[in-house]
Coordinates of C-alpha atoms in Angstrom, one line a residue:
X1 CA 50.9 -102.6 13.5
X2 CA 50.9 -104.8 10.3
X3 CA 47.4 -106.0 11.1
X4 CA 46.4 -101.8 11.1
X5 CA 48.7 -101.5 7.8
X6 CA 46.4 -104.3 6.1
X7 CA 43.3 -102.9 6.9
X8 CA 44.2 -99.0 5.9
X9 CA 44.9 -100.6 2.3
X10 CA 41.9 -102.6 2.1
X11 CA 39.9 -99.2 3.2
X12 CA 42.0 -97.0 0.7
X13 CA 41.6 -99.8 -2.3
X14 CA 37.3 -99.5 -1.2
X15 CA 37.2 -96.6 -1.9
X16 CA 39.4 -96.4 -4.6
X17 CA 36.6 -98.5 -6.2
X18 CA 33.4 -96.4 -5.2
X19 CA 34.5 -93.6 -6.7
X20 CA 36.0 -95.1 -10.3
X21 CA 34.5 -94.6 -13.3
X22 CA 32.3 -97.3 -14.6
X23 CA 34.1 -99.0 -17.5
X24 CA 32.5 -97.8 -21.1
X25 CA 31.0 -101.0 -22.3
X26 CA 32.9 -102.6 -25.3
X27 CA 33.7 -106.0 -27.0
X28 CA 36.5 -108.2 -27.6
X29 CA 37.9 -106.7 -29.9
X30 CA 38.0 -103.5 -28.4
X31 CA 34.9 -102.0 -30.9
X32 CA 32.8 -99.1 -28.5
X33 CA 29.5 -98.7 -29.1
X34 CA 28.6 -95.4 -30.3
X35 CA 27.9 -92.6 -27.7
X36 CA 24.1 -90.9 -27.5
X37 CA 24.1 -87.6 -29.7
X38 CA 21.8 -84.3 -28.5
X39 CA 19.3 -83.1 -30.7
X40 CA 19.4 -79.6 -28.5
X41 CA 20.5 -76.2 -30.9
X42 CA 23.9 -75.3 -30.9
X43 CA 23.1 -71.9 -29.9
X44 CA 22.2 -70.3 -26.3
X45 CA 20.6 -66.7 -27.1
X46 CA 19.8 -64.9 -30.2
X47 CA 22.5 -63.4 -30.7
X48 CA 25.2 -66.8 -31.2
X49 CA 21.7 -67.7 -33.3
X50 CA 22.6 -65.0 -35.5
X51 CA 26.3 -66.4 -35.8
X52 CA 25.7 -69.2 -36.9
X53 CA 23.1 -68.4 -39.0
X54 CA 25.6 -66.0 -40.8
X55 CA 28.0 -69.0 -41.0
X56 CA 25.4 -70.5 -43.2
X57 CA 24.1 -73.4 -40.2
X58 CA 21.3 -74.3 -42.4
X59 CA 19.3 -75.6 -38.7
X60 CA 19.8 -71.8 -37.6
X61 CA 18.6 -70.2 -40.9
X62 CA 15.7 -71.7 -40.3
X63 CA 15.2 -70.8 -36.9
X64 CA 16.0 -67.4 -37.9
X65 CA 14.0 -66.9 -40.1
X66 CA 10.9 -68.5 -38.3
X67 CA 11.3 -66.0 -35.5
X68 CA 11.8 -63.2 -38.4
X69 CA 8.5 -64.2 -39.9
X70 CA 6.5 -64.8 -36.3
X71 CA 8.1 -61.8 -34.5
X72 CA 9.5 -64.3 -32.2
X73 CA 11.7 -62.5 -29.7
X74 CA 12.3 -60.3 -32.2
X75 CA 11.1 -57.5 -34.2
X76 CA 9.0 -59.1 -37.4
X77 CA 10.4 -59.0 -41.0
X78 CA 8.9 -61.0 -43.3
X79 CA 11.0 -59.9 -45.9
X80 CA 14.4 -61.1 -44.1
X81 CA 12.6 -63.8 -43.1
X82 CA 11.9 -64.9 -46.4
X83 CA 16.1 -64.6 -47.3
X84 CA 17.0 -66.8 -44.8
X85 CA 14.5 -69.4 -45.3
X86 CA 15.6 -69.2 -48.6
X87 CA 19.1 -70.3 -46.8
X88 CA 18.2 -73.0 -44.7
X89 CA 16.1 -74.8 -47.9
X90 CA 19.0 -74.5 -50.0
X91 CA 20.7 -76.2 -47.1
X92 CA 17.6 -79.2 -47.1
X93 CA 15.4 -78.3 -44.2
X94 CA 12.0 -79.4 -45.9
X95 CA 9.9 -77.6 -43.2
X96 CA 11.9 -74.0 -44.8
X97 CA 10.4 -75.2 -48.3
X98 CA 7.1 -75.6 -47.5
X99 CA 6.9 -72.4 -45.6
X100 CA 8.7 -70.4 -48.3
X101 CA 5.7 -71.9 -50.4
X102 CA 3.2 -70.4 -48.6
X103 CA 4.9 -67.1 -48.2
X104 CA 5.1 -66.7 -52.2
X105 CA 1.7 -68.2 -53.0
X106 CA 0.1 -65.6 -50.5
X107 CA 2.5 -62.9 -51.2
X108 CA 4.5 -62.8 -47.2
X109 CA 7.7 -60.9 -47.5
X110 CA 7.6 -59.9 -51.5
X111 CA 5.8 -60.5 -54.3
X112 CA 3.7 -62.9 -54.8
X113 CA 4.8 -65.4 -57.2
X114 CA 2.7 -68.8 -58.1
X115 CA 6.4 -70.0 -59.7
X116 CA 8.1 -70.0 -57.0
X117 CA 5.3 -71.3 -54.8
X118 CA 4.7 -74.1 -56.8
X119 CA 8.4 -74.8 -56.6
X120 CA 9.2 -74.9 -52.9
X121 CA 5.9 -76.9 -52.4
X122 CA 7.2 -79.5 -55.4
X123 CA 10.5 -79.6 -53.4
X124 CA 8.8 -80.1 -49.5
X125 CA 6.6 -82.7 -50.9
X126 CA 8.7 -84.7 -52.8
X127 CA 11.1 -84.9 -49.3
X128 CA 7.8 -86.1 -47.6
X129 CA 6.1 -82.9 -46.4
X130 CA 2.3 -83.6 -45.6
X131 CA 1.0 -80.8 -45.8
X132 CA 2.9 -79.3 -48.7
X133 CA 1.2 -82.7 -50.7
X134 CA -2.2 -81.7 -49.9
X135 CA -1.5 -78.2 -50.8
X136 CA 0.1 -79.4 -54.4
X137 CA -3.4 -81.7 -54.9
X138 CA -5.6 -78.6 -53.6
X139 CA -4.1 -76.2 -56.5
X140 CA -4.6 -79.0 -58.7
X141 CA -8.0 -79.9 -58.3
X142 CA -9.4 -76.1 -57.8
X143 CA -6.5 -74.8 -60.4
X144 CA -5.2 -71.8 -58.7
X145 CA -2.7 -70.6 -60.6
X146 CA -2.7 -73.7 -62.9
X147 CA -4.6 -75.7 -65.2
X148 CA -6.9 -78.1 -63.4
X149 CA -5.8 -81.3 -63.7
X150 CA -8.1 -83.6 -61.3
X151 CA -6.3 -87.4 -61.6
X152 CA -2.9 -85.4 -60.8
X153 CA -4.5 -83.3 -57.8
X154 CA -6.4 -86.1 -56.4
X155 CA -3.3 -88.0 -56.5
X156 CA -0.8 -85.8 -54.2
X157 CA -4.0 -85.7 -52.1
X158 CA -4.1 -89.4 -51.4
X159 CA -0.4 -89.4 -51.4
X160 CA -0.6 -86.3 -48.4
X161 CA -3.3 -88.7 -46.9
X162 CA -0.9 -91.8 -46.9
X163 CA 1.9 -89.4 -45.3
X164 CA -0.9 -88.3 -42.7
X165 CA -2.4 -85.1 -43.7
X166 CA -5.8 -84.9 -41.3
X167 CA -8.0 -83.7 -44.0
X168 CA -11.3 -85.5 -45.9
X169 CA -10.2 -83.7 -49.0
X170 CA -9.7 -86.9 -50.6
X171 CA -13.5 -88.3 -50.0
X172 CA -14.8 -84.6 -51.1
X173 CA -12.8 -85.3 -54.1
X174 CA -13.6 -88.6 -55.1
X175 CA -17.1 -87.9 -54.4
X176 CA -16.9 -85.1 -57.1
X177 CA -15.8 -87.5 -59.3
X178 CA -17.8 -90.3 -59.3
X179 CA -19.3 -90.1 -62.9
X180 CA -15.6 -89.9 -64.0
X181 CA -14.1 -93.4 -62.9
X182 CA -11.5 -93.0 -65.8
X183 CA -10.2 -90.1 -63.5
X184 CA -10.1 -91.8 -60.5
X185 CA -8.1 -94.5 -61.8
X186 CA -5.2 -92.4 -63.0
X187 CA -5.4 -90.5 -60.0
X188 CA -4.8 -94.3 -58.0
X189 CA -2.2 -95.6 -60.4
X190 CA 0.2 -92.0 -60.1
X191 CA -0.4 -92.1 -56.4
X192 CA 0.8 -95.9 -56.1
X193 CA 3.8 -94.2 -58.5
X194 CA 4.4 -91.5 -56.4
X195 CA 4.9 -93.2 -53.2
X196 CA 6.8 -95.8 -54.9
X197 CA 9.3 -93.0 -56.3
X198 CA 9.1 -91.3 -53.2
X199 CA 10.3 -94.5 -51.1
X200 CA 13.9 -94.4 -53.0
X201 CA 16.0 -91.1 -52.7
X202 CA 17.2 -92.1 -56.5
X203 CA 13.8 -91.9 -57.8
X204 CA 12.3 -88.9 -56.7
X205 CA 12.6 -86.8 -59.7
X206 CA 10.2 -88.8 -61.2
X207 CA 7.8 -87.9 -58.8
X208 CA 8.1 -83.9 -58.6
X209 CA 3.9 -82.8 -59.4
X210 CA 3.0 -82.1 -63.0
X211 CA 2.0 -78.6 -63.2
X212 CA 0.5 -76.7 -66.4
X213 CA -0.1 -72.9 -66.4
X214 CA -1.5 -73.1 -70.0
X215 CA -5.2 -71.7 -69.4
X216 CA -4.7 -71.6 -65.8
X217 CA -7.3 -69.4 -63.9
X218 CA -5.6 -66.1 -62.7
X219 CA -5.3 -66.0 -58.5
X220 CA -6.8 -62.6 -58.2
X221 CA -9.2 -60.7 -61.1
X222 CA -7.5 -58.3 -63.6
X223 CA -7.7 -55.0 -62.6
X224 CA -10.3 -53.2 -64.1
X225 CA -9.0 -50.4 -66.5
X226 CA -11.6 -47.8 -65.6
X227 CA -14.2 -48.0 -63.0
X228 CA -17.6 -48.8 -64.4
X229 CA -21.0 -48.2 -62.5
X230 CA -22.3 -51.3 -61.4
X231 CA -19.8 -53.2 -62.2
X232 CA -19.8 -56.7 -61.8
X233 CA -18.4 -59.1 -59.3
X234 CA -15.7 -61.3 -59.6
X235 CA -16.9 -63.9 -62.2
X236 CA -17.3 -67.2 -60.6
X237 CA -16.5 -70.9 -62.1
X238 CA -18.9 -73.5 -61.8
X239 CA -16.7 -76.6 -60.4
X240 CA -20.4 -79.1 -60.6
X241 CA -23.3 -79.2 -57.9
X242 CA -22.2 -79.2 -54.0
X243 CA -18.3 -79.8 -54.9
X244 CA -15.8 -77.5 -52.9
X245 CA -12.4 -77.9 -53.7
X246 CA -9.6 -78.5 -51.1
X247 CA -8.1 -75.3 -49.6
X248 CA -4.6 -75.0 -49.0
X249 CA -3.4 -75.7 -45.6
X250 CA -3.0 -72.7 -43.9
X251 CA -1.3 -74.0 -40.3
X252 CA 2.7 -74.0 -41.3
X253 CA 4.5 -77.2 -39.6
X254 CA 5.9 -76.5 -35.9
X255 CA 9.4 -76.4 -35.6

């Protein structure tokens, strides 16, 4: 009987063991190690999207307004989209900043408004948005919108290159300019500046792109007052033998 006791407490104590908890690791001193986080959205359908993105989530603003813009399991407006991307950059999502760039340089969702573009795309790029660099150095170089300023221009574009923007705008550029070494040295020392700045969060003001609308070239012709025959074409602006300047990226960042 005793020798049955024994062996029904050894058997209860067995499994008593296989199915504890294994112990959370820790030190001496009784410090835990942190516990692995989830990157996954706090939401599960659109509709607790919406919640939270009316609670001001700046995460769901963004997501919001993405599927707004795209039509993305919901009817498209690019207008509301346009608000609540407007949220989530106040709130410091970069890839909201770059897009609300795009959406005022091209006009998506209201007005267009070369301001405000050149604003959000300062703010993406100086958080380390590729593609909002290059588009900073494209405007500068072909001076959409802004006075042509080619050392500043090619800068951002090395700068976007260094932060791994595919594009050969830089070569193109450089190429252009090689009767005008002078250029291409300022362009080299305010990149090495720029990333410097860049690299410490208390610096980057001095970074944000030098823009100049004094004698910039207007983004679409004047209208014409009243129509003439034969009217000419849009007047265009010799930029020097075989030299195309860099577009703006058109592919927005996936989310």
């Amino acid at each position: 009987m005793r020798a049955i006791l024994s062996f029904s407490l050894s058997l209860c104590f067995a499994l008593s063991a296989l199915g504890a908890k294994p112990p959370q690791a820790s030190n001496a001193d009784g410090f835990t190690p942190p516990q692995l986080v989830s990157k996954g959205p706090k939401w599960k359908t659109v509709e607790q999207l919406r919640q939270f993105a009316a609670q001001g989530d700046p995460q769901a603003c963004f997501e919001l307004g993405d599927r707004l813009l795209n039509g993305d399991g919901m009817t498209a407006d690019p207008a509301a989209a346009r608000s609540w991307l407007d949220q989530a950059a106040r709130g410091g999502v970069t890839e909201a900043m770059f897009r609300l760039g795009k959406m005022n340089f091209d006009g998506v969702g209201g007005p267009k408004s070369i301001d405000l573009a050149l604003d959000y795309y300062a703010q993406a790029a100086v958080h380390g948005v590729p593609e909002a660099q290059h588009n900073i150095g494209a405007i500068l170089v072909s001076g959409r919108g802004v006075k042509r300023d080619y050392p500043e221009g090619l800068a951002w574009l090395i700068v976007a290159e260094r932060s791994g923007a595919a594009s050969n705008a830089v070569a193109r550029t450089r190429e252009h300019l090689a009767k005008r070494p002078a250029d291409i040295a300022a362009a080299e020392k305010r990149a090495a500046e720029i990333i410097a700045a860049l690299a410490d969060p208390a610096q980057r003001a001095s970074a944000a792109p030098r823009f100049s609308t004094a004698g910039a070239r207007p983004t679409t012709p004047p209208p014409i007052a009243e129509p003439k025959v034969d009217a000419p074409g849009r007047v265009k602006v010799d930029l020097g033998p075989g030299f195309t300047p860099p577009k703006p990226e058109v592919t927005l960042p996936k989310s």
